[in-house]
Amino acid sequence: MSVSTAAADRSVCAPLPVLGRDVLVPLVTGGEAVYAALDYAASAPALQRVWDDVAAYAPYYGSVHRGAGYLSQLSTDLFENARRTVADFLGCRAEDQVVFTRSTTDSLNLLATALPQGTRVFVFETEHHASLLPWEHRADLKVTYLDAPRTPRQAVDTLEKALAAREPYGPALLCVTGASNVTGELWPVRELAAAAHAHGARIVLDAAQLAPHHPVDLADLDVDWVAFSGHKLYAPFGAGVLAGRADWLRAAEPYLAGGGASRKVARRTDGGVDVEWHESAARHEAGSPNVIGAYAIASACKALTEAGWDTLVARERELIARVQEGLSDIPEVRVLSLFGDDAPRVGVLSFVVDGWNSSHFAAALSAEYGIGVRDGLFCAHPLVRTLLGSAPQAQGECGAPEAAPGERSLNAIRVSFGAGTPDEHVDRFLRAVRELVSDGARWNYRVEDGRCVPARSAV
């Protein structure tokens, strides 16, 4: 779809209603602006549909599982129906399990505890820390970090060579993202899954950035597990999902020991206890579950499915094309990419601006234009340093190197958007980038705790 054709069709492809679309924020230059939330890759705004569903359920909130009262039974049904909704959303196979967790990070840490002893884990250095680091907590796992590929084909070739060279032959797992949280580029998941399985390895898909933008089908992609977070899927309340093959999950010790995970507990004559653990998803869901979080995820899954993926993807592609075109017209801006400017991507782009420290630029976007983006290394330090060609530096907040306004950028700026982004937010962002590059900031900024913030006075 061309930009001009999509522009004529905007009334058909309207953004989905989200909370915060009318929030006003103060500008340092005076007055207010409607907040332009362009940090979806960190946390997407809640869909209005999700908020309404949760509000309707809230008076009926009760304990989950084993309660005799009406509200407990209703809440239990809602929780388990949410599990089925998520399974349908992900195209789970009949034997797959859906485990509710706290986040993508929690899901992958859970899986790390469930891997058979001595499993060889393969992970590209380009991963978010949530999928790069969990495997380090088990000394018996053998982790191989793969170099950043420069094409999708190179990613597959790199994996095949690494798998073929592993000795001794035993359990192996590839962890890979579906869409980069830095560049937004889509990874060749289906091809990587085929390569992994051809060498007797399994694959877990980090879909934190993919699931909010594209349909994710475990059976179609032929992945063994998928992990994602509700807060990136337009669903607040701190819940996540790990879905996929049940065998390793059933064989592992419970992620947390406690009520809900245990089926039967009995005292032994020697004074200890014998525990029989559940084999269902409950085995790894000890404690009172986050019912509202699970329900919010299910509501978001329904909302995205009912909106129609073809429509959502087409509109996002139009927004991506407008952002790419707008940034390419500014010579001082360099968009970061592994696979090239034409690579398919979701609504996530990172860039640097010649002559600007990225923290300074992001602060000016917020303070002078009411635009929220992110700057730093995006919890993907090896990838961003590879793209920038920079070495590790002294770290500030979330890995953002400390630098003053005007210094050369050692980090990047990320703009991200999705199903709830109005056209005006993208237009304002591009206008703001052009004005800041051509005219400079209209306000003074200072460094506070390693970040640029507005000073007391104008330029």
Coordinates of C-alpha atoms in Angstrom, one line a residue:
M1 CA 0.0 0.0 0.0
S2 CA 1.4 3.4 -1.0
V3 CA 1.4 6.3 1.4
S4 CA -1.0 8.3 -0.8
T5 CA -3.4 5.4 -1.1
A6 CA -3.3 4.7 2.6
A7 CA -3.9 8.4 3.4
A8 CA -7.1 8.3 1.4
D9 CA -8.2 5.3 3.3
R10 CA -7.6 6.6 6.9
S11 CA -11.3 6.7 7.7
V12 CA -11.5 3.0 7.1
C13 CA -8.3 2.2 9.1
A14 CA -8.9 4.3 12.2
P15 CA -6.8 3.7 15.3
L16 CA -8.2 1.5 18.0
P17 CA -9.5 3.5 21.1
V18 CA -6.9 3.5 23.9
L19 CA -6.7 5.2 27.3
G20 CA -4.8 8.4 27.5
R21 CA -5.7 9.6 24.0
D22 CA -6.9 13.0 25.4
V23 CA -4.3 13.5 28.1
L24 CA -2.8 17.0 28.2
V25 CA 0.8 17.5 29.2
P26 CA 2.5 20.9 30.0
L27 CA 5.1 22.3 27.6
V28 CA 8.1 24.2 28.9
T29 CA 7.5 26.8 26.2
G30 CA 4.0 27.5 27.5
G31 CA 0.6 25.9 27.2
E32 CA -0.3 22.2 26.8
A33 CA -0.3 19.5 24.2
V34 CA -2.2 16.3 23.8
Y35 CA 0.3 13.6 24.8
A36 CA 1.7 11.7 21.8
A37 CA 2.6 8.3 23.2
L38 CA 5.2 6.9 20.9
D39 CA 6.9 4.4 23.3
Y40 CA 4.7 1.4 22.6
A41 CA 7.7 -0.9 22.6
A42 CA 8.1 -0.3 26.3
S43 CA 4.5 -0.3 27.3
A44 CA 1.5 0.2 25.0
P45 CA -1.5 2.2 26.3
A46 CA -4.4 0.1 27.5
L47 CA -7.1 -0.5 24.9
Q48 CA -10.4 1.1 26.0
R49 CA -12.1 -2.3 25.4
V50 CA -9.7 -3.9 27.9
W51 CA -10.3 -1.3 30.5
D52 CA -14.1 -1.5 30.1
D53 CA -14.0 -5.3 30.4
V54 CA -11.9 -5.2 33.5
A55 CA -14.1 -2.5 35.1
A56 CA -17.2 -4.6 34.4
Y57 CA -15.6 -7.6 36.1
A58 CA -14.1 -5.8 39.1
P59 CA -17.2 -5.9 41.4
Y60 CA -17.2 -9.7 40.9
Y61 CA -13.6 -10.2 41.7
G62 CA -13.0 -13.2 44.0
S63 CA -10.5 -15.9 44.9
V64 CA -9.6 -18.4 42.2
H65 CA -9.8 -22.2 42.4
R66 CA -11.4 -24.3 45.2
G67 CA -13.7 -21.5 46.5
A68 CA -17.3 -22.5 47.1
G69 CA -18.8 -19.1 46.8
Y70 CA -20.4 -17.7 43.7
L71 CA -17.7 -15.0 43.1
S72 CA -14.9 -17.5 43.5
Q73 CA -16.5 -19.8 41.0
L74 CA -17.2 -17.0 38.6
S75 CA -13.6 -15.8 38.9
T76 CA -12.2 -19.3 38.4
D77 CA -14.3 -19.7 35.2
L78 CA -13.1 -16.3 34.0
F79 CA -9.4 -17.2 34.7
E80 CA -9.6 -20.6 32.9
N81 CA -11.6 -19.1 30.0
A82 CA -8.8 -16.5 29.7
R83 CA -6.4 -19.4 29.4
R84 CA -8.4 -20.8 26.5
T85 CA -8.7 -17.5 24.8
V86 CA -5.0 -17.0 24.9
A87 CA -4.5 -20.6 23.6
D88 CA -6.8 -19.8 20.6
F89 CA -5.0 -16.4 20.0
L90 CA -1.6 -18.2 19.8
G91 CA -2.8 -21.2 17.8
C92 CA -1.8 -23.6 20.5
R93 CA -1.8 -27.3 19.8
A94 CA -4.1 -29.6 21.8
E95 CA -1.2 -30.8 24.0
D96 CA 0.3 -27.4 24.7
Q97 CA 0.0 -25.6 28.0
V98 CA -0.6 -21.9 28.7
V99 CA 1.1 -20.7 31.9
F100 CA 0.3 -17.2 33.2
T101 CA 3.4 -15.4 34.4
R102 CA 4.3 -11.8 35.3
S103 CA 6.0 -10.8 32.0
T104 CA 8.1 -12.0 29.1
T105 CA 11.1 -11.9 31.4
D106 CA 9.3 -14.1 33.9
S107 CA 8.2 -16.5 31.3
L108 CA 11.7 -17.0 29.9
N109 CA 13.2 -17.4 33.4
L110 CA 10.5 -20.0 34.1
L111 CA 11.5 -21.9 31.0
A112 CA 15.2 -21.6 31.9
T113 CA 14.4 -23.5 35.2
A114 CA 12.6 -26.2 33.3
L115 CA 15.3 -27.1 30.8
P116 CA 16.8 -30.6 31.2
Q117 CA 20.2 -30.7 32.8
G118 CA 23.0 -29.8 30.5
T119 CA 20.9 -28.3 27.8
R120 CA 22.8 -26.3 25.2
V121 CA 21.2 -22.9 24.7
F122 CA 21.7 -20.8 21.6
V123 CA 20.9 -17.1 21.6
F124 CA 21.8 -14.3 19.2
E125 CA 23.6 -11.3 20.8
T126 CA 20.9 -9.2 19.3
E127 CA 18.3 -10.3 21.9
H128 CA 16.6 -8.2 24.5
H129 CA 18.1 -8.9 28.0
A130 CA 14.9 -10.7 28.9
S131 CA 15.8 -13.5 26.4
L132 CA 19.6 -13.0 26.5
L133 CA 20.2 -13.4 30.3
P134 CA 17.9 -16.0 32.0
W135 CA 20.1 -18.9 30.9
E136 CA 23.1 -17.6 32.9
H137 CA 21.4 -18.4 36.2
R138 CA 21.9 -22.1 35.8
A139 CA 25.5 -23.3 35.9
D140 CA 24.7 -26.6 34.2
L141 CA 23.4 -24.9 31.0
K142 CA 25.8 -24.4 28.2
V143 CA 25.1 -21.1 26.5
T144 CA 26.4 -20.1 23.0
Y145 CA 26.0 -16.5 22.0
L146 CA 25.7 -16.1 18.3
D147 CA 27.0 -13.0 16.4
A148 CA 24.6 -10.5 15.0
P149 CA 23.6 -11.5 11.5
R150 CA 23.3 -8.9 8.8
T151 CA 20.6 -10.8 6.7
P152 CA 17.8 -13.2 7.7
R153 CA 19.6 -15.9 5.6
Q154 CA 22.8 -15.3 7.6
A155 CA 20.8 -15.8 10.8
V156 CA 19.7 -19.2 9.7
D157 CA 23.1 -20.2 8.4
T158 CA 24.8 -19.1 11.6
L159 CA 22.4 -21.2 13.7
E160 CA 22.8 -24.3 11.5
K161 CA 26.6 -24.1 11.8
A162 CA 26.4 -23.7 15.5
L163 CA 24.0 -26.6 16.0
A164 CA 26.0 -28.9 13.7
A165 CA 29.1 -28.2 15.7
R166 CA 27.7 -28.9 19.1
E167 CA 29.1 -31.8 21.1
P168 CA 28.0 -34.0 22.6
Y169 CA 24.6 -34.3 20.9
G170 CA 21.9 -33.7 23.5
P171 CA 19.0 -31.4 24.4
A172 CA 19.3 -27.9 22.8
L173 CA 17.2 -24.8 22.7
L174 CA 17.2 -21.7 20.5
C175 CA 15.8 -18.5 22.0
V176 CA 15.0 -15.9 19.4
T177 CA 12.9 -12.7 19.1
G178 CA 10.1 -12.4 16.6
A179 CA 10.6 -8.7 16.1
S180 CA 13.5 -6.6 17.4
N181 CA 12.8 -4.2 20.2
V182 CA 15.5 -1.9 18.7
T183 CA 15.0 -2.0 15.0
G184 CA 11.5 -3.5 14.7
E185 CA 12.8 -5.9 12.1
L186 CA 11.0 -9.2 11.7
W187 CA 13.2 -12.3 12.2
P188 CA 12.9 -15.4 10.1
V189 CA 11.2 -17.4 12.8
R190 CA 9.7 -20.2 10.6
E191 CA 13.1 -20.8 8.9
L192 CA 15.0 -20.8 12.3
A193 CA 12.4 -23.2 13.7
A194 CA 12.9 -25.6 10.8
A195 CA 16.7 -25.4 11.2
A196 CA 16.5 -26.0 15.0
H197 CA 14.2 -29.0 14.6
A198 CA 16.4 -30.5 11.8
H199 CA 19.2 -30.6 14.3
G200 CA 17.1 -32.0 17.2
A201 CA 16.8 -28.6 19.0
R202 CA 13.8 -26.8 20.3
I203 CA 12.9 -23.1 19.9
V204 CA 11.3 -20.5 22.1
L205 CA 10.0 -17.4 20.5
D206 CA 10.2 -14.1 22.4
A207 CA 7.0 -12.5 20.9
A208 CA 7.0 -9.4 23.2
Q209 CA 7.3 -7.1 20.2
L210 CA 5.7 -9.4 17.6
A211 CA 2.4 -10.3 19.3
P212 CA 1.0 -6.7 19.5
H213 CA 1.6 -6.2 15.7
H214 CA 1.2 -9.5 13.9
P215 CA -0.6 -12.7 14.4
V216 CA 1.4 -15.4 16.2
D217 CA 0.5 -19.0 15.6
L218 CA 2.6 -21.7 17.3
A219 CA 1.5 -24.4 15.0
D220 CA 2.1 -22.4 11.8
L221 CA 5.5 -21.1 12.9
D222 CA 6.3 -24.5 14.3
V223 CA 7.9 -23.1 17.5
D224 CA 7.9 -25.1 20.7
W225 CA 7.1 -22.2 23.1
V226 CA 6.1 -18.5 22.8
A227 CA 6.5 -15.8 25.5
F228 CA 4.9 -12.4 25.6
S229 CA 3.8 -9.6 28.0
G230 CA 0.4 -8.1 28.5
H231 CA 1.6 -4.6 29.0
K232 CA 2.9 -4.5 25.4
L233 CA -0.3 -6.1 24.2
Y234 CA -2.5 -3.1 25.3
A235 CA -3.3 -5.0 28.6
P236 CA -2.0 -3.5 31.9
F237 CA -1.9 -5.2 35.4
G238 CA 1.4 -7.1 35.2
A239 CA 0.7 -10.4 33.5
G240 CA 2.5 -12.5 30.9
V241 CA 2.3 -15.8 29.1
L242 CA 4.5 -18.8 28.4
A243 CA 2.7 -21.2 26.1
G244 CA 3.9 -24.3 24.4
R245 CA 5.1 -27.9 24.9
A246 CA 4.2 -29.4 28.2
D247 CA 6.8 -32.2 28.6
W248 CA 9.7 -30.2 30.0
L249 CA 7.3 -28.1 32.1
R250 CA 5.8 -31.2 33.6
A251 CA 9.1 -32.8 34.4
A252 CA 10.6 -29.7 36.0
E253 CA 10.4 -28.7 39.7
P254 CA 7.7 -26.0 40.2
Y255 CA 8.9 -22.5 39.4
L256 CA 7.5 -21.5 42.8
A257 CA 6.7 -23.8 45.6
G258 CA 3.4 -23.2 47.4
G259 CA -0.4 -23.4 47.3
G260 CA -2.0 -24.0 43.9
A261 CA 1.1 -25.8 42.5
S262 CA 0.6 -28.8 44.9
R263 CA -2.0 -31.4 44.4
K264 CA -1.4 -33.3 47.7
V265 CA 0.9 -32.7 50.7
A266 CA 1.4 -35.2 53.5
R267 CA 3.6 -35.5 56.5
R268 CA 6.2 -38.3 56.6
T269 CA 7.1 -40.4 59.6
D270 CA 10.6 -38.9 59.6
G271 CA 9.1 -35.4 60.1
G272 CA 9.4 -34.2 56.5
V273 CA 6.7 -33.8 53.9
D274 CA 5.8 -35.6 50.6
V275 CA 4.4 -33.4 47.9
E276 CA 2.6 -34.4 44.7
W277 CA 2.7 -31.5 42.2
H278 CA 0.2 -30.7 39.5
E279 CA 1.1 -31.7 36.0
S280 CA -1.1 -28.9 34.5
A281 CA -0.1 -25.3 34.1
A282 CA -1.0 -24.8 37.8
R283 CA 2.4 -26.6 38.5
H284 CA 4.1 -23.2 37.7
E285 CA 1.4 -20.9 39.0
A286 CA 1.8 -21.2 42.8
G287 CA 0.1 -18.5 44.9
S288 CA -3.0 -16.5 44.2
P289 CA -2.9 -15.8 40.4
N290 CA -3.2 -12.4 38.8
V291 CA -6.8 -12.9 37.6
I292 CA -7.3 -9.4 36.4
G293 CA -4.0 -9.4 34.5
A294 CA -5.0 -12.7 32.8
Y295 CA -8.4 -11.4 32.0
A296 CA -6.9 -8.2 30.6
I297 CA -4.7 -10.2 28.3
A298 CA -7.6 -12.3 27.1
S299 CA -9.7 -9.2 26.4
A300 CA -6.8 -7.7 24.4
C301 CA -6.5 -10.9 22.4
K302 CA -10.2 -10.8 21.6
A303 CA -10.1 -7.1 20.7
L304 CA -7.1 -7.5 18.3
T305 CA -8.6 -10.6 16.7
E306 CA -12.0 -8.9 16.2
A307 CA -10.4 -5.7 14.8
G308 CA -8.9 -7.9 12.0
W309 CA -5.1 -8.4 11.6
D310 CA -5.2 -7.6 7.9
T311 CA -6.6 -4.1 8.8
L312 CA -4.3 -3.6 11.7
V313 CA -1.1 -4.6 9.8
A314 CA -2.0 -2.6 6.7
R315 CA -2.5 0.6 8.8
E316 CA 0.7 0.0 10.7
R317 CA 2.7 -0.5 7.5
E318 CA 1.4 2.9 6.3
L319 CA 2.6 4.5 9.5
I320 CA 5.9 2.8 9.2
A321 CA 6.3 4.0 5.6
R322 CA 5.5 7.6 6.7
V323 CA 8.0 7.6 9.5
Q324 CA 10.7 6.0 7.3
E325 CA 10.1 8.5 4.5
G326 CA 10.0 11.5 6.9
L327 CA 13.2 10.5 8.6
S328 CA 15.0 9.7 5.4
D329 CA 14.4 13.3 4.2
I330 CA 16.5 14.6 7.1
P331 CA 20.2 14.1 6.3
E332 CA 21.3 14.3 9.9
V333 CA 19.2 11.3 11.0
R334 CA 20.5 7.8 10.7
V335 CA 18.0 4.9 11.2
L336 CA 19.5 1.8 12.8
S337 CA 19.1 -1.5 11.0
L338 CA 20.5 -5.0 10.8
F339 CA 18.8 -6.2 7.7
G340 CA 18.5 -3.0 5.7
D341 CA 16.0 -0.2 5.3
D342 CA 13.7 -2.4 3.2
A343 CA 13.4 -5.2 5.7
P344 CA 9.9 -6.0 7.0
R345 CA 9.4 -4.6 10.4
V346 CA 6.8 -3.7 13.1
G347 CA 6.2 -0.1 14.3
V348 CA 9.6 0.2 16.1
L349 CA 12.5 2.3 14.7
S350 CA 15.6 3.6 16.4
F351 CA 17.8 6.3 15.2
V352 CA 20.6 8.8 16.0
V353 CA 20.9 12.5 15.1
D354 CA 24.2 14.0 14.1
G355 CA 25.4 16.6 16.6
W356 CA 22.8 15.5 19.2
N357 CA 23.1 13.5 22.4
S358 CA 20.1 11.2 22.3
S359 CA 18.9 11.9 25.8
H360 CA 18.9 15.6 25.0
F361 CA 16.9 15.1 21.8
A362 CA 14.4 12.9 23.6
A363 CA 14.0 15.4 26.4
A364 CA 13.3 18.2 23.9
L365 CA 10.7 16.1 22.1
S366 CA 8.9 15.6 25.4
A367 CA 9.3 19.1 27.0
E368 CA 8.7 21.2 23.9
Y369 CA 6.3 19.0 21.8
G370 CA 4.6 16.6 24.3
I371 CA 6.0 13.6 22.5
G372 CA 7.1 10.5 24.5
V373 CA 9.8 8.4 23.0
R374 CA 12.6 6.4 24.6
D375 CA 16.4 6.9 24.5
G376 CA 19.3 4.7 25.7
L377 CA 20.3 1.1 24.9
F378 CA 16.8 -0.3 25.3
C379 CA 17.9 -3.3 27.5
A380 CA 19.6 -4.7 24.4
H381 CA 23.1 -3.4 25.0
P382 CA 25.1 -5.7 22.7
L383 CA 22.8 -5.0 19.8
V384 CA 22.7 -1.3 20.1
R385 CA 26.5 -1.1 20.6
T386 CA 26.9 -3.2 17.4
L387 CA 24.6 -0.9 15.5
L388 CA 26.3 2.2 16.8
G389 CA 29.9 0.8 16.6
S390 CA 30.5 1.9 20.2
A391 CA 32.2 0.3 23.2
P392 CA 30.6 -0.1 26.6
Q393 CA 30.5 3.2 28.5
A394 CA 29.7 4.4 32.0
Q395 CA 26.0 3.6 32.5
G396 CA 23.1 5.8 33.6
E397 CA 19.5 4.8 33.9
C398 CA 18.7 1.5 32.1
G399 CA 22.1 1.5 30.5
A400 CA 22.0 5.0 29.0
P401 CA 25.5 6.4 29.0
E402 CA 25.9 9.6 30.8
A403 CA 26.4 12.6 28.4
A404 CA 25.7 16.3 28.4
P405 CA 23.6 18.2 25.8
G406 CA 25.6 18.6 22.6
E407 CA 28.0 15.7 23.1
R408 CA 28.2 12.9 20.6
S409 CA 25.5 10.3 21.1
L410 CA 26.5 7.0 22.6
N411 CA 23.0 5.7 22.6
A412 CA 19.9 6.0 20.4
I413 CA 16.4 7.3 20.2
R414 CA 13.5 4.9 19.7
V415 CA 10.0 5.8 18.3
S416 CA 7.4 3.0 18.5
F417 CA 3.7 2.9 17.7
G418 CA 0.8 0.6 17.1
A419 CA -2.9 0.0 16.8
G420 CA -3.8 3.0 18.9
T421 CA -1.6 5.6 17.3
P422 CA -3.4 8.5 15.7
D423 CA -1.9 9.9 12.4
E424 CA -1.5 13.3 14.2
H425 CA 1.0 11.8 16.6
V426 CA 3.2 10.6 13.8
D427 CA 2.9 13.9 11.9
R428 CA 3.8 15.9 15.0
F429 CA 6.8 13.6 15.7
L430 CA 8.2 14.1 12.2
R431 CA 7.6 17.9 12.3
A432 CA 9.4 18.0 15.7
V433 CA 12.4 16.1 14.5
R434 CA 12.8 18.4 11.5
E435 CA 12.5 21.6 13.6
L436 CA 14.9 20.4 16.3
V437 CA 17.5 19.4 13.7
S438 CA 17.1 22.7 11.7
D439 CA 16.5 25.2 14.5
G440 CA 17.8 23.5 17.7
A441 CA 16.1 23.3 21.0
R442 CA 14.2 26.3 22.3
W443 CA 15.0 25.5 25.9
N444 CA 18.0 24.9 28.0
Y445 CA 18.6 21.4 29.4
R446 CA 20.8 20.1 32.2
V447 CA 22.1 16.7 33.3
E448 CA 20.3 15.2 36.3
D449 CA 21.1 11.6 37.5
G450 CA 22.6 10.9 34.1
R451 CA 19.7 12.2 32.0
C452 CA 18.9 15.4 30.2
V453 CA 16.0 17.4 31.8
P454 CA 14.7 20.9 31.2
A455 CA 16.5 23.6 33.0
R456 CA 14.8 26.6 34.7
S457 CA 15.2 29.0 31.8
A458 CA 14.7 29.1 28.0
V459 CA 17.6 29.4 25.5

